[in-house]
PDB file of C-alpha atoms in Angstrom:
ATOM      1  CA  UNK I   1      -8.960   8.022 -88.257  1.00 95.00           C
ATOM      2  CA  UNK I   2      -9.934  11.674 -88.785  1.00 97.00           C
ATOM      3  CA  UNK I   3     -10.825  12.165 -92.472  1.00 98.00           C
ATOM      4  CA  UNK I   4     -11.272  15.517 -94.239  1.00 98.00           C
ATOM      5  CA  UNK I   5     -13.750  15.163 -97.150  1.00 97.00           C
ATOM      6  CA  UNK I   6     -14.480  17.485-100.067  1.00 96.00           C
ATOM      7  CA  UNK I   7     -17.517  16.593-102.174  1.00 94.00           C
ATOM      8  CA  UNK I   8     -19.284  14.912 -99.265  1.00 94.00           C
ATOM      9  CA  UNK I   9     -22.834  15.871-100.306  1.00 93.00           C
ATOM     10  CA  UNK I  10     -22.575  14.406-103.805  1.00 92.00           C
ATOM     11  CA  UNK I  11     -23.783  11.009-104.963  1.00 92.00           C
ATOM     12  CA  UNK I  12     -20.536   9.188-104.103  1.00 95.00           C
ATOM     13  CA  UNK I  13     -19.693  11.417-101.144  1.00 95.00           C
ATOM     14  CA  UNK I  14     -22.891  10.652 -99.234  1.00 95.00           C
ATOM     15  CA  UNK I  15     -22.329   6.905 -99.609  1.00 96.00           C
ATOM     16  CA  UNK I  16     -18.708   7.287 -98.508  1.00 97.00           C
ATOM     17  CA  UNK I  17     -19.715   9.259 -95.409  1.00 96.00           C
ATOM     18  CA  UNK I  18     -22.078   6.457 -94.366  1.00 95.00           C
ATOM     19  CA  UNK I  19     -19.359   3.852 -94.984  1.00 96.00           C
ATOM     20  CA  UNK I  20     -16.699   5.680 -92.978  1.00 97.00           C
ATOM     21  CA  UNK I  21     -19.090   6.497 -90.137  1.00 95.00           C
ATOM     22  CA  UNK I  22     -19.923   2.799 -89.922  1.00 94.00           C
ATOM     23  CA  UNK I  23     -16.229   2.131 -89.309  1.00 93.00           C
ATOM     24  CA  UNK I  24     -16.136   4.749 -86.561  1.00 94.00           C
ATOM     25  CA  UNK I  25     -14.041   7.376 -88.347  1.00 96.00           C
ATOM     26  CA  UNK I  26     -14.231  11.043 -87.343  1.00 96.00           C
ATOM     27  CA  UNK I  27     -15.266  13.100 -90.386  1.00 97.00           C
ATOM     28  CA  UNK I  28     -14.947  16.758 -91.311  1.00 97.00           C
ATOM     29  CA  UNK I  29     -16.739  17.831 -94.491  1.00 96.00           C
ATOM     30  CA  UNK I  30     -15.554  20.862 -96.479  1.00 95.00           C
ATOM     31  CA  UNK I  31     -18.827  22.281 -97.835  1.00 94.00           C
ATOM     32  CA  UNK I  32     -20.273  25.169 -99.822  1.00 90.00           C
ATOM     33  CA  UNK I  33     -23.717  25.164 -98.175  1.00 92.00           C
ATOM     34  CA  UNK I  34     -23.687  24.270 -94.466  1.00 93.00           C
ATOM     35  CA  UNK I  35     -27.482  23.991 -94.126  1.00 93.00           C
ATOM     36  CA  UNK I  36     -27.739  21.659 -97.121  1.00 92.00           C
ATOM     37  CA  UNK I  37     -24.794  19.601 -95.912  1.00 94.00           C
ATOM     38  CA  UNK I  38     -26.234  19.261 -92.428  1.00 94.00           C
ATOM     39  CA  UNK I  39     -29.567  18.049 -93.798  1.00 93.00           C
ATOM     40  CA  UNK I  40     -27.836  15.480 -96.014  1.00 91.00           C
ATOM     41  CA  UNK I  41     -25.054  14.284 -93.727  1.00 92.00           C
ATOM     42  CA  UNK I  42     -26.565  14.457 -90.243  1.00 89.00           C
ATOM     43  CA  UNK I  43     -25.432  15.988 -86.979  1.00 90.00           C
ATOM     44  CA  UNK I  44     -22.421  13.746 -86.346  1.00 90.00           C
ATOM     45  CA  UNK I  45     -20.252  15.268 -89.099  1.00 94.00           C
ATOM     46  CA  UNK I  46     -18.122  18.353 -88.502  1.00 95.00           C
ATOM     47  CA  UNK I  47     -18.546  21.015 -91.188  1.00 96.00           C
ATOM     48  CA  UNK I  48     -16.027  23.530 -92.501  1.00 95.00           C
ATOM     49  CA  UNK I  49     -17.216  26.140 -95.037  1.00 94.00           C
ATOM     50  CA  UNK I  50     -15.272  26.445 -98.297  1.00 92.00           C
ATOM     51  CA  UNK I  51     -15.902  30.186 -98.112  1.00 89.00           C
ATOM     52  CA  UNK I  52     -13.758  30.408 -94.981  1.00 84.00           C
ATOM     53  CA  UNK I  53     -10.098  31.356 -94.995  1.00 87.00           C
ATOM     54  CA  UNK I  54      -7.277  28.856 -95.456  1.00 90.00           C
ATOM     55  CA  UNK I  55      -6.086  29.366 -91.897  1.00 93.00           C
ATOM     56  CA  UNK I  56      -9.191  27.568 -90.634  1.00 92.00           C
ATOM     57  CA  UNK I  57      -8.592  24.781 -93.126  1.00 94.00           C
ATOM     58  CA  UNK I  58      -4.952  24.418 -92.081  1.00 95.00           C
ATOM     59  CA  UNK I  59      -6.027  24.227 -88.440  1.00 94.00           C
ATOM     60  CA  UNK I  60      -8.503  21.459 -89.282  1.00 95.00           C
ATOM     61  CA  UNK I  61      -6.031  19.567 -91.478  1.00 96.00           C
ATOM     62  CA  UNK I  62      -3.503  19.553 -88.638  1.00 96.00           C
ATOM     63  CA  UNK I  63      -5.820  17.162 -86.777  1.00 95.00           C
ATOM     64  CA  UNK I  64      -6.626  14.976 -89.795  1.00 97.00           C
ATOM     65  CA  UNK I  65      -5.035  11.693 -90.832  1.00 97.00           C
ATOM     66  CA  UNK I  66      -6.355  11.642 -94.400  1.00 98.00           C
ATOM     67  CA  UNK I  67      -8.014  13.757 -97.087  1.00 98.00           C
ATOM     68  CA  UNK I  68     -10.581  12.529 -99.641  1.00 98.00           C
ATOM     69  CA  UNK I  69     -11.348  14.950-102.458  1.00 97.00           C
ATOM     70  CA  UNK I  70     -14.422  14.009-104.512  1.00 96.00           C
ATOM     71  CA  UNK I  71     -15.506  17.542-105.430  1.00 92.00           C
ATOM     72  CA  UNK I  72     -16.422  18.480-108.988  1.00 88.00           C
ATOM     73  CA  UNK I  73     -19.206  20.163-110.960  1.00 85.00           C
ATOM     74  CA  UNK I  74     -21.250  17.845-113.243  1.00 80.00           C
ATOM     75  CA  UNK I  75     -19.890  17.535-116.790  1.00 81.00           C
ATOM     76  CA  UNK I  76     -23.235  17.137-118.550  1.00 76.00           C
ATOM     77  CA  UNK I  77     -24.474  20.453-119.944  1.00 73.00           C
ATOM     78  CA  UNK I  78     -23.345  22.770-122.707  1.00 77.00           C
ATOM     79  CA  UNK I  79     -19.695  23.757-122.242  1.00 76.00           C
ATOM     80  CA  UNK I  80     -19.857  27.507-122.489  1.00 85.00           C
ATOM     81  CA  UNK I  81     -16.751  29.480-121.584  1.00 88.00           C
ATOM     82  CA  UNK I  82     -18.198  30.121-118.152  1.00 89.00           C
ATOM     83  CA  UNK I  83     -19.150  26.467-117.674  1.00 86.00           C
ATOM     84  CA  UNK I  84     -15.655  25.301-118.606  1.00 88.00           C
ATOM     85  CA  UNK I  85     -14.215  27.679-116.032  1.00 92.00           C
ATOM     86  CA  UNK I  86     -16.573  26.280-113.350  1.00 90.00           C
ATOM     87  CA  UNK I  87     -15.599  22.710-114.217  1.00 90.00           C
ATOM     88  CA  UNK I  88     -11.889  23.524-113.984  1.00 92.00           C
ATOM     89  CA  UNK I  89     -12.293  25.541-110.778  1.00 92.00           C
ATOM     90  CA  UNK I  90     -14.271  22.793-109.036  1.00 89.00           C
ATOM     91  CA  UNK I  91     -11.612  20.200-109.825  1.00 93.00           C
ATOM     92  CA  UNK I  92      -8.178  21.643-110.474  1.00 96.00           C
ATOM     93  CA  UNK I  93      -8.236  24.872-108.473  1.00 95.00           C
ATOM     94  CA  UNK I  94     -10.052  23.312-105.516  1.00 95.00           C
ATOM     95  CA  UNK I  95      -7.473  20.515-105.428  1.00 97.00           C
ATOM     96  CA  UNK I  96      -4.649  23.056-105.616  1.00 97.00           C
ATOM     97  CA  UNK I  97      -6.133  24.872-102.635  1.00 95.00           C
ATOM     98  CA  UNK I  98      -6.325  21.673-100.579  1.00 97.00           C
ATOM     99  CA  UNK I  99      -2.758  20.652-101.428  1.00 97.00           C
ATOM    100  CA  UNK I 100      -1.416  24.121-100.690  1.00 96.00           C
ATOM    101  CA  UNK I 101      -3.084  24.067 -97.269  1.00 96.00           C
ATOM    102  CA  UNK I 102      -1.673  20.594 -96.596  1.00 97.00           C
ATOM    103  CA  UNK I 103       1.816  21.786 -97.515  1.00 96.00           C
ATOM    104  CA  UNK I 104       1.544  24.683 -95.082  1.00 95.00           C
ATOM    105  CA  UNK I 105       0.383  22.416 -92.232  1.00 93.00           C
ATOM    106  CA  UNK I 106       3.119  21.094 -89.962  1.00 88.00           C
ATOM    107  CA  UNK I 107       1.270  18.010 -88.687  1.00 92.00           C
ATOM    108  CA  UNK I 108      -0.326  17.214 -92.031  1.00 95.00           C
ATOM    109  CA  UNK I 109      -2.432  14.218 -93.203  1.00 97.00           C
ATOM    110  CA  UNK I 110      -0.429  11.311 -94.595  1.00 97.00           C
ATOM    111  CA  UNK I 111      -2.695  10.329 -97.502  1.00 98.00           C
ATOM    112  CA  UNK I 112      -4.703  12.195-100.144  1.00 98.00           C
ATOM    113  CA  UNK I 113      -7.279  10.323-102.223  1.00 98.00           C
ATOM    114  CA  UNK I 114      -8.313  12.583-105.066  1.00 97.00           C
ATOM    115  CA  UNK I 115     -10.815  12.233-107.852  1.00 95.00           C
ATOM    116  CA  UNK I 116     -10.042  11.931-111.528  1.00 96.00           C
ATOM    117  CA  UNK I 117     -11.892  10.238-114.396  1.00 94.00           C
ATOM    118  CA  UNK I 118     -11.478   7.791-117.259  1.00 94.00           C
ATOM    119  CA  UNK I 119     -11.908  10.818-119.518  1.00 93.00           C
ATOM    120  CA  UNK I 120      -8.131  11.060-118.995  1.00 96.00           C
ATOM    121  CA  UNK I 121      -7.725   8.550-121.847  1.00 96.00           C
ATOM    122  CA  UNK I 122     -10.032  10.177-124.383  1.00 92.00           C
ATOM    123  CA  UNK I 123     -11.920   8.247-127.077  1.00 92.00           C
ATOM    124  CA  UNK I 124      -9.809   5.149-127.794  1.00 90.00           C
ATOM    125  CA  UNK I 125     -12.274   2.706-129.359  1.00 91.00           C
ATOM    126  CA  UNK I 126     -11.557  -0.933-128.495  1.00 93.00           C
ATOM    127  CA  UNK I 127      -8.110  -0.268-127.046  1.00 96.00           C
ATOM    128  CA  UNK I 128      -7.746  -1.759-123.555  1.00 97.00           C
ATOM    129  CA  UNK I 129      -6.656   1.036-121.213  1.00 97.00           C
ATOM    130  CA  UNK I 130      -4.709   0.434-118.006  1.00 98.00           C
ATOM    131  CA  UNK I 131      -3.230   3.040-115.678  1.00 98.00           C
ATOM    132  CA  UNK I 132      -0.043   3.370-117.754  1.00 97.00           C
ATOM    133  CA  UNK I 133      -1.933   4.182-120.980  1.00 97.00           C
ATOM    134  CA  UNK I 134      -1.302   7.620-122.480  1.00 97.00           C
ATOM    135  CA  UNK I 135      -3.713  10.536-121.918  1.00 96.00           C
ATOM    136  CA  UNK I 136      -5.672  12.367-124.597  1.00 93.00           C
ATOM    137  CA  UNK I 137      -5.254  16.014-125.592  1.00 92.00           C
ATOM    138  CA  UNK I 138      -8.919  17.064-125.626  1.00 91.00           C
ATOM    139  CA  UNK I 139     -10.714  19.136-122.968  1.00 90.00           C
ATOM    140  CA  UNK I 140     -11.441  16.208-120.647  1.00 91.00           C
ATOM    141  CA  UNK I 141      -8.034  14.648-121.137  1.00 94.00           C
ATOM    142  CA  UNK I 142      -6.267  17.882-120.258  1.00 95.00           C
ATOM    143  CA  UNK I 143      -8.662  18.533-117.372  1.00 95.00           C
ATOM    144  CA  UNK I 144      -7.884  15.134-115.822  1.00 95.00           C
ATOM    145  CA  UNK I 145      -4.146  15.599-116.320  1.00 97.00           C
ATOM    146  CA  UNK I 146      -4.210  18.983-114.602  1.00 97.00           C
ATOM    147  CA  UNK I 147      -6.460  17.583-111.859  1.00 96.00           C
ATOM    148  CA  UNK I 148      -4.120  14.687-111.142  1.00 97.00           C
ATOM    149  CA  UNK I 149      -1.028  16.884-111.384  1.00 97.00           C
ATOM    150  CA  UNK I 150      -2.490  19.215-108.741  1.00 97.00           C
ATOM    151  CA  UNK I 151      -3.079  16.262-106.382  1.00 98.00           C
ATOM    152  CA  UNK I 152       0.216  14.491-107.053  1.00 98.00           C
ATOM    153  CA  UNK I 153       2.153  17.598-106.047  1.00 97.00           C
ATOM    154  CA  UNK I 154       1.456  16.520-102.449  1.00 98.00           C
ATOM    155  CA  UNK I 155       3.961  13.712-103.001  1.00 98.00           C
ATOM    156  CA  UNK I 156       6.668  16.399-102.993  1.00 97.00           C
ATOM    157  CA  UNK I 157       6.180  16.822 -99.238  1.00 96.00           C
ATOM    158  CA  UNK I 158       5.730  13.168 -98.318  1.00 96.00           C
ATOM    159  CA  UNK I 159       1.985  12.572 -98.724  1.00 98.00           C
ATOM    160  CA  UNK I 160       0.802   9.313-100.330  1.00 98.00           C
ATOM    161  CA  UNK I 161      -1.512  10.253-103.211  1.00 98.00           C
ATOM    162  CA  UNK I 162      -4.120   8.101-104.938  1.00 98.00           C
ATOM    163  CA  UNK I 163      -5.782   9.485-108.088  1.00 98.00           C
ATOM    164  CA  UNK I 164      -9.032   7.606-108.760  1.00 98.00           C
ATOM    165  CA  UNK I 165      -9.801   7.519-112.485  1.00 97.00           C
ATOM    166  CA  UNK I 166     -13.479   6.826-112.026  1.00 95.00           C
ATOM    167  CA  UNK I 167     -15.835   5.370-114.597  1.00 92.00           C
ATOM    168  CA  UNK I 168     -19.625   5.649-114.621  1.00 91.00           C
ATOM    169  CA  UNK I 169     -20.777   5.031-111.042  1.00 93.00           C
ATOM    170  CA  UNK I 170     -23.999   3.040-110.759  1.00 93.00           C
ATOM    171  CA  UNK I 171     -26.176   3.191-107.652  1.00 94.00           C
ATOM    172  CA  UNK I 172     -29.576   4.057-106.268  1.00 90.00           C
ATOM    173  CA  UNK I 173     -30.856   7.621-105.843  1.00 85.00           C
ATOM    174  CA  UNK I 174     -28.394   9.453-108.045  1.00 85.00           C
ATOM    175  CA  UNK I 175     -25.616   9.210-110.572  1.00 85.00           C
ATOM    176  CA  UNK I 176     -26.006   8.232-114.213  1.00 83.00           C
ATOM    177  CA  UNK I 177     -28.866   5.798-113.616  1.00 86.00           C
ATOM    178  CA  UNK I 178     -31.123   8.513-112.209  1.00 86.00           C
ATOM    179  CA  UNK I 179     -31.041  10.185-115.641  1.00 82.00           C
ATOM    180  CA  UNK I 180     -31.200   6.977-117.693  1.00 82.00           C
ATOM    181  CA  UNK I 181     -34.004   5.232-115.826  1.00 87.00           C
ATOM    182  CA  UNK I 182     -37.060   7.366-116.786  1.00 88.00           C
ATOM    183  CA  UNK I 183     -36.967   6.648-120.551  1.00 86.00           C
ATOM    184  CA  UNK I 184     -36.033   3.005-119.962  1.00 87.00           C
ATOM    185  CA  UNK I 185     -38.957   2.551-117.555  1.00 89.00           C
ATOM    186  CA  UNK I 186     -41.235   3.831-120.325  1.00 87.00           C
ATOM    187  CA  UNK I 187     -39.742   1.377-122.804  1.00 86.00           C
ATOM    188  CA  UNK I 188     -38.045   4.231-124.679  1.00 83.00           C
ATOM    189  CA  UNK I 189     -34.453   3.439-123.767  1.00 86.00           C
ATOM    190  CA  UNK I 190     -31.738   2.232-126.060  1.00 87.00           C
ATOM    191  CA  UNK I 191     -28.188   2.815-127.290  1.00 88.00           C
ATOM    192  CA  UNK I 192     -26.718   6.311-127.484  1.00 86.00           C
ATOM    193  CA  UNK I 193     -25.183   7.240-130.812  1.00 86.00           C
ATOM    194  CA  UNK I 194     -23.548   4.231-132.469  1.00 88.00           C
ATOM    195  CA  UNK I 195     -23.717   2.219-129.244  1.00 90.00           C
ATOM    196  CA  UNK I 196     -20.204   0.923-129.934  1.00 92.00           C
ATOM    197  CA  UNK I 197     -18.487   3.224-127.440  1.00 92.00           C
ATOM    198  CA  UNK I 198     -17.296   1.526-124.266  1.00 93.00           C
ATOM    199  CA  UNK I 199     -18.790   2.422-120.878  1.00 90.00           C
ATOM    200  CA  UNK I 200     -16.373   1.706-118.029  1.00 93.00           C
ATOM    201  CA  UNK I 201     -18.759   1.334-115.091  1.00 94.00           C
ATOM    202  CA  UNK I 202     -18.515   0.561-111.381  1.00 96.00           C
ATOM    203  CA  UNK I 203     -21.088  -0.175-108.680  1.00 97.00           C
ATOM    204  CA  UNK I 204     -21.269   2.515-105.996  1.00 97.00           C
ATOM    205  CA  UNK I 205     -20.596  -0.098-103.308  1.00 97.00           C
ATOM    206  CA  UNK I 206     -17.293  -1.103-104.917  1.00 98.00           C
ATOM    207  CA  UNK I 207     -16.212   2.497-105.498  1.00 98.00           C
ATOM    208  CA  UNK I 208     -16.746   3.359-101.845  1.00 98.00           C
ATOM    209  CA  UNK I 209     -14.883   0.215-100.791  1.00 98.00           C
ATOM    210  CA  UNK I 210     -11.914   1.224-102.963  1.00 98.00           C
ATOM    211  CA  UNK I 211     -11.702   4.554-101.135  1.00 98.00           C
ATOM    212  CA  UNK I 212     -12.055   2.887 -97.733  1.00 97.00           C
ATOM    213  CA  UNK I 213      -9.346   0.374 -98.623  1.00 97.00           C
ATOM    214  CA  UNK I 214      -6.988   3.018-100.032  1.00 98.00           C
ATOM    215  CA  UNK I 215      -7.181   5.070 -96.835  1.00 97.00           C
ATOM    216  CA  UNK I 216      -5.336   2.432 -94.838  1.00 94.00           C
ATOM    217  CA  UNK I 217      -3.380   0.402 -97.405  1.00 97.00           C
ATOM    218  CA  UNK I 218      -0.062   1.989 -98.383  1.00 97.00           C
ATOM    219  CA  UNK I 219       0.111  -0.160-101.532  1.00 97.00           C
ATOM    220  CA  UNK I 220      -2.546   2.079-103.074  1.00 98.00           C
ATOM    221  CA  UNK I 221      -0.668   4.924-104.706  1.00 98.00           C
ATOM    222  CA  UNK I 222      -0.706   6.928-107.931  1.00 98.00           C
ATOM    223  CA  UNK I 223      -3.411   6.588-110.592  1.00 98.00           C
ATOM    224  CA  UNK I 224      -6.002   3.832-110.059  1.00 98.00           C
ATOM    225  CA  UNK I 225      -8.736   2.945-112.551  1.00 98.00           C
ATOM    226  CA  UNK I 226     -11.874   2.829-110.397  1.00 98.00           C
ATOM    227  CA  UNK I 227     -13.817   0.684-112.849  1.00 97.00           C
ATOM    228  CA  UNK I 228     -15.297  -2.819-112.810  1.00 97.00           C
ATOM    229  CA  UNK I 229     -13.267  -5.584-114.493  1.00 96.00           C
ATOM    230  CA  UNK I 230     -15.787  -5.979-117.333  1.00 94.00           C
ATOM    231  CA  UNK I 231     -16.376  -2.757-119.309  1.00 94.00           C
ATOM    232  CA  UNK I 232     -19.224  -3.006-121.814  1.00 95.00           C
ATOM    233  CA  UNK I 233     -20.280  -1.121-124.903  1.00 94.00           C
ATOM    234  CA  UNK I 234     -23.144   1.331-124.676  1.00 91.00           C
ATOM    235  CA  UNK I 235     -25.316  -1.068-126.684  1.00 92.00           C
ATOM    236  CA  UNK I 236     -24.568  -3.885-124.231  1.00 94.00           C
ATOM    237  CA  UNK I 237     -25.302  -1.559-121.319  1.00 91.00           C
ATOM    238  CA  UNK I 238     -28.688  -0.590-122.785  1.00 90.00           C
ATOM    239  CA  UNK I 239     -29.639  -4.244-123.210  1.00 92.00           C
ATOM    240  CA  UNK I 240     -28.574  -5.068-119.653  1.00 93.00           C
ATOM    241  CA  UNK I 241     -30.576  -2.174-118.188  1.00 92.00           C
ATOM    242  CA  UNK I 242     -33.593  -3.218-120.223  1.00 92.00           C
ATOM    243  CA  UNK I 243     -33.283  -6.764-118.856  1.00 92.00           C
ATOM    244  CA  UNK I 244     -33.035  -5.510-115.270  1.00 93.00           C
ATOM    245  CA  UNK I 245     -36.168  -3.390-115.732  1.00 92.00           C
ATOM    246  CA  UNK I 246     -38.011  -5.971-117.875  1.00 91.00           C
ATOM    247  CA  UNK I 247     -38.368  -3.344-120.588  1.00 91.00           C
ATOM    248  CA  UNK I 248     -37.368  -3.205-124.260  1.00 86.00           C
ATOM    249  CA  UNK I 249     -34.187  -1.261-125.035  1.00 85.00           C
ATOM    250  CA  UNK I 250     -34.241  -0.694-128.779  1.00 85.00           C
ATOM    251  CA  UNK I 251     -34.931   3.041-129.156  1.00 83.00           C
ATOM    252  CA  UNK I 252     -31.599   4.675-130.105  1.00 81.00           C
ATOM    253  CA  UNK I 253     -30.740   8.257-129.276  1.00 79.00           C
ATOM    254  CA  UNK I 254     -28.999   9.608-132.385  1.00 76.00           C
ATOM    255  CA  UNK I 255     -25.687  11.355-131.891  1.00 74.00           C
ATOM    256  CA  UNK I 256     -26.743  14.441-133.847  1.00 71.00           C
ATOM    257  CA  UNK I 257     -29.594  15.031-131.369  1.00 67.00           C
ATOM    258  CA  UNK I 258     -27.183  15.038-128.447  1.00 65.00           C
ATOM    259  CA  UNK I 259     -24.742  17.290-130.282  1.00 73.00           C
ATOM    260  CA  UNK I 260     -27.530  19.762-131.033  1.00 72.00           C
ATOM    261  CA  UNK I 261     -28.553  19.812-127.371  1.00 59.00           C
ATOM    262  CA  UNK I 262     -25.168  19.701-125.646  1.00 61.00           C
ATOM    263  CA  UNK I 263     -22.601  20.801-128.197  1.00 70.00           C
ATOM    264  CA  UNK I 264     -19.078  19.600-127.378  1.00 66.00           C
ATOM    265  CA  UNK I 265     -20.241  18.160-124.051  1.00 59.00           C
ATOM    266  CA  UNK I 266     -22.050  15.429-126.013  1.00 67.00           C
ATOM    267  CA  UNK I 267     -18.642  13.772-126.339  1.00 72.00           C
ATOM    268  CA  UNK I 268     -19.028  12.554-122.722  1.00 71.00           C
ATOM    269  CA  UNK I 269     -21.843  10.261-123.913  1.00 76.00           C
ATOM    270  CA  UNK I 270     -20.799   9.575-127.500  1.00 77.00           C
ATOM    271  CA  UNK I 271     -17.213   8.508-126.811  1.00 82.00           C
ATOM    272  CA  UNK I 272     -15.867   5.935-124.424  1.00 90.00           C
ATOM    273  CA  UNK I 273     -12.922   4.179-122.844  1.00 94.00           C
ATOM    274  CA  UNK I 274     -12.294   0.461-122.460  1.00 96.00           C
ATOM    275  CA  UNK I 275     -10.620   1.082-119.117  1.00 97.00           C
ATOM    276  CA  UNK I 276      -9.731  -1.882-116.908  1.00 97.00           C
ATOM    277  CA  UNK I 277      -8.678  -1.922-113.225  1.00 98.00           C
ATOM    278  CA  UNK I 278      -5.237  -3.429-113.749  1.00 98.00           C
ATOM    279  CA  UNK I 279      -3.810  -1.982-110.536  1.00 98.00           C
ATOM    280  CA  UNK I 280      -6.784  -3.089-108.423  1.00 98.00           C
ATOM    281  CA  UNK I 281      -6.511  -6.590-109.871  1.00 98.00           C
ATOM    282  CA  UNK I 282      -2.817  -6.661-108.997  1.00 97.00           C
ATOM    283  CA  UNK I 283      -3.614  -5.547-105.445  1.00 97.00           C
ATOM    284  CA  UNK I 284      -6.289  -8.212-105.095  1.00 97.00           C
ATOM    285  CA  UNK I 285      -9.179  -5.824-104.544  1.00 98.00           C
ATOM    286  CA  UNK I 286     -12.344  -7.920-103.950  1.00 97.00           C
ATOM    287  CA  UNK I 287     -15.002  -6.565-106.307  1.00 98.00           C
ATOM    288  CA  UNK I 288     -18.493  -7.471-105.162  1.00 97.00           C
ATOM    289  CA  UNK I 289     -19.968  -6.575-108.559  1.00 97.00           C
ATOM    290  CA  UNK I 290     -17.750  -7.681-111.445  1.00 96.00           C
ATOM    291  CA  UNK I 291     -20.562  -8.284-113.952  1.00 96.00           C
ATOM    292  CA  UNK I 292     -22.991  -5.591-115.121  1.00 95.00           C
ATOM    293  CA  UNK I 293     -26.130  -7.743-114.917  1.00 95.00           C
ATOM    294  CA  UNK I 294     -25.464  -8.481-111.237  1.00 96.00           C
ATOM    295  CA  UNK I 295     -24.841  -4.801-110.490  1.00 96.00           C
ATOM    296  CA  UNK I 296     -28.027  -3.639-112.222  1.00 95.00           C
ATOM    297  CA  UNK I 297     -30.105  -6.385-110.627  1.00 94.00           C
ATOM    298  CA  UNK I 298     -28.907  -5.219-107.217  1.00 95.00           C
ATOM    299  CA  UNK I 299     -29.692  -1.584-107.978  1.00 94.00           C
ATOM    300  CA  UNK I 300     -32.940  -1.707-109.955  1.00 91.00           C
ATOM    301  CA  UNK I 301     -34.042  -5.363-110.002  1.00 73.00           C
ATOM    302  CA  UNK I 302     -36.082  -5.315-106.807  1.00 55.00           C
ATOM    303  CA  UNK I 303     -37.895  -2.134-107.839  1.00 48.00           C
ATOM    304  CA  UNK I 304     -38.828  -3.599-111.213  1.00 44.00           C
ATOM    305  CA  UNK I 305     -40.132  -6.796-109.605  1.00 42.00           C
ATOM    306  CA  UNK I 306     -42.396  -4.651-107.375  1.00 35.00           C
ATOM    307  CA  UNK I 307     -43.697  -2.866-110.481  1.00 40.00           C
ATOM    308  CA  UNK I 308     -44.466  -6.167-112.208  1.00 35.00           C
ATOM    309  CA  UNK I 309     -46.361  -7.583-109.236  1.00 37.00           C
ATOM    310  CA  UNK I 310     -48.284  -4.333-108.781  1.00 34.00           C
ATOM    311  CA  UNK I 311     -49.277  -4.318-112.446  1.00 35.00           C
ATOM    312  CA  UNK I 312     -50.404  -7.954-112.261  1.00 37.00           C
ATOM    313  CA  UNK I 313     -52.560  -7.245-109.211  1.00 38.00           C
ATOM    314  CA  UNK I 314     -54.299  -4.222-110.732  1.00 37.00           C
TER     315      UNK I 314
END
């Protein structure tokens, strides 16, 4: 299968490239910085610059079987007017450009797997949220709706579309854990805000497997909650990470501190969604990491054991 990938140099994208290469797929990455992409992805991946014209993209898409769109600027950071525009452009407008090029390609790909996020649902407390739950009307809720709407327009010309409403992706060398680990390693970690907000998480391995499965399985269509079956509260997450690192996890980060630093963007960390993968369960997707403790042990457990033995030997 020839797969066109946007967002290939990101945390999830790099893992997906390795997974698809292992299966022998031919990959073309749509990239902003060719030198950076080449250094991260290797010589076996074809590169197409985003700065190029759409004619080149249409020519490439004509030879592709599938498109995976994981592109998107990070959400953490103060949401200035300019930053909001960058966030929207990197998700909605980039997706619109891909779909428009697909529409104008005669021999087009048959499936589009496009990113979205559990922010679609907004802050819903303890409410269990499946794919048919209503969206929220805040910035993230509207962003995700527009993002999905841009992707789903490809259904109008016969393309199967999967919109992955992704939770917090946990893995080595990037993602949320790379920012959470330093204070936890120092014994300064703990709940954020009240700690009662839910954190719908997923192990990087399982997220990549969902994409790989969705590429070839026609039953995967429409919105899909890309989250583990057992969402936890932020307080429970902090305790689990502390256990994996053999560190205390009692130092809370007050909500007012985050709001002072990040403004409205603090809502990403202070609110949550109890999202569950109802559609994946119905499809029988085989999660390797259903429980948070097992996921964190796989990701950080070995490193923490090395630290303990090193400390004992010194």
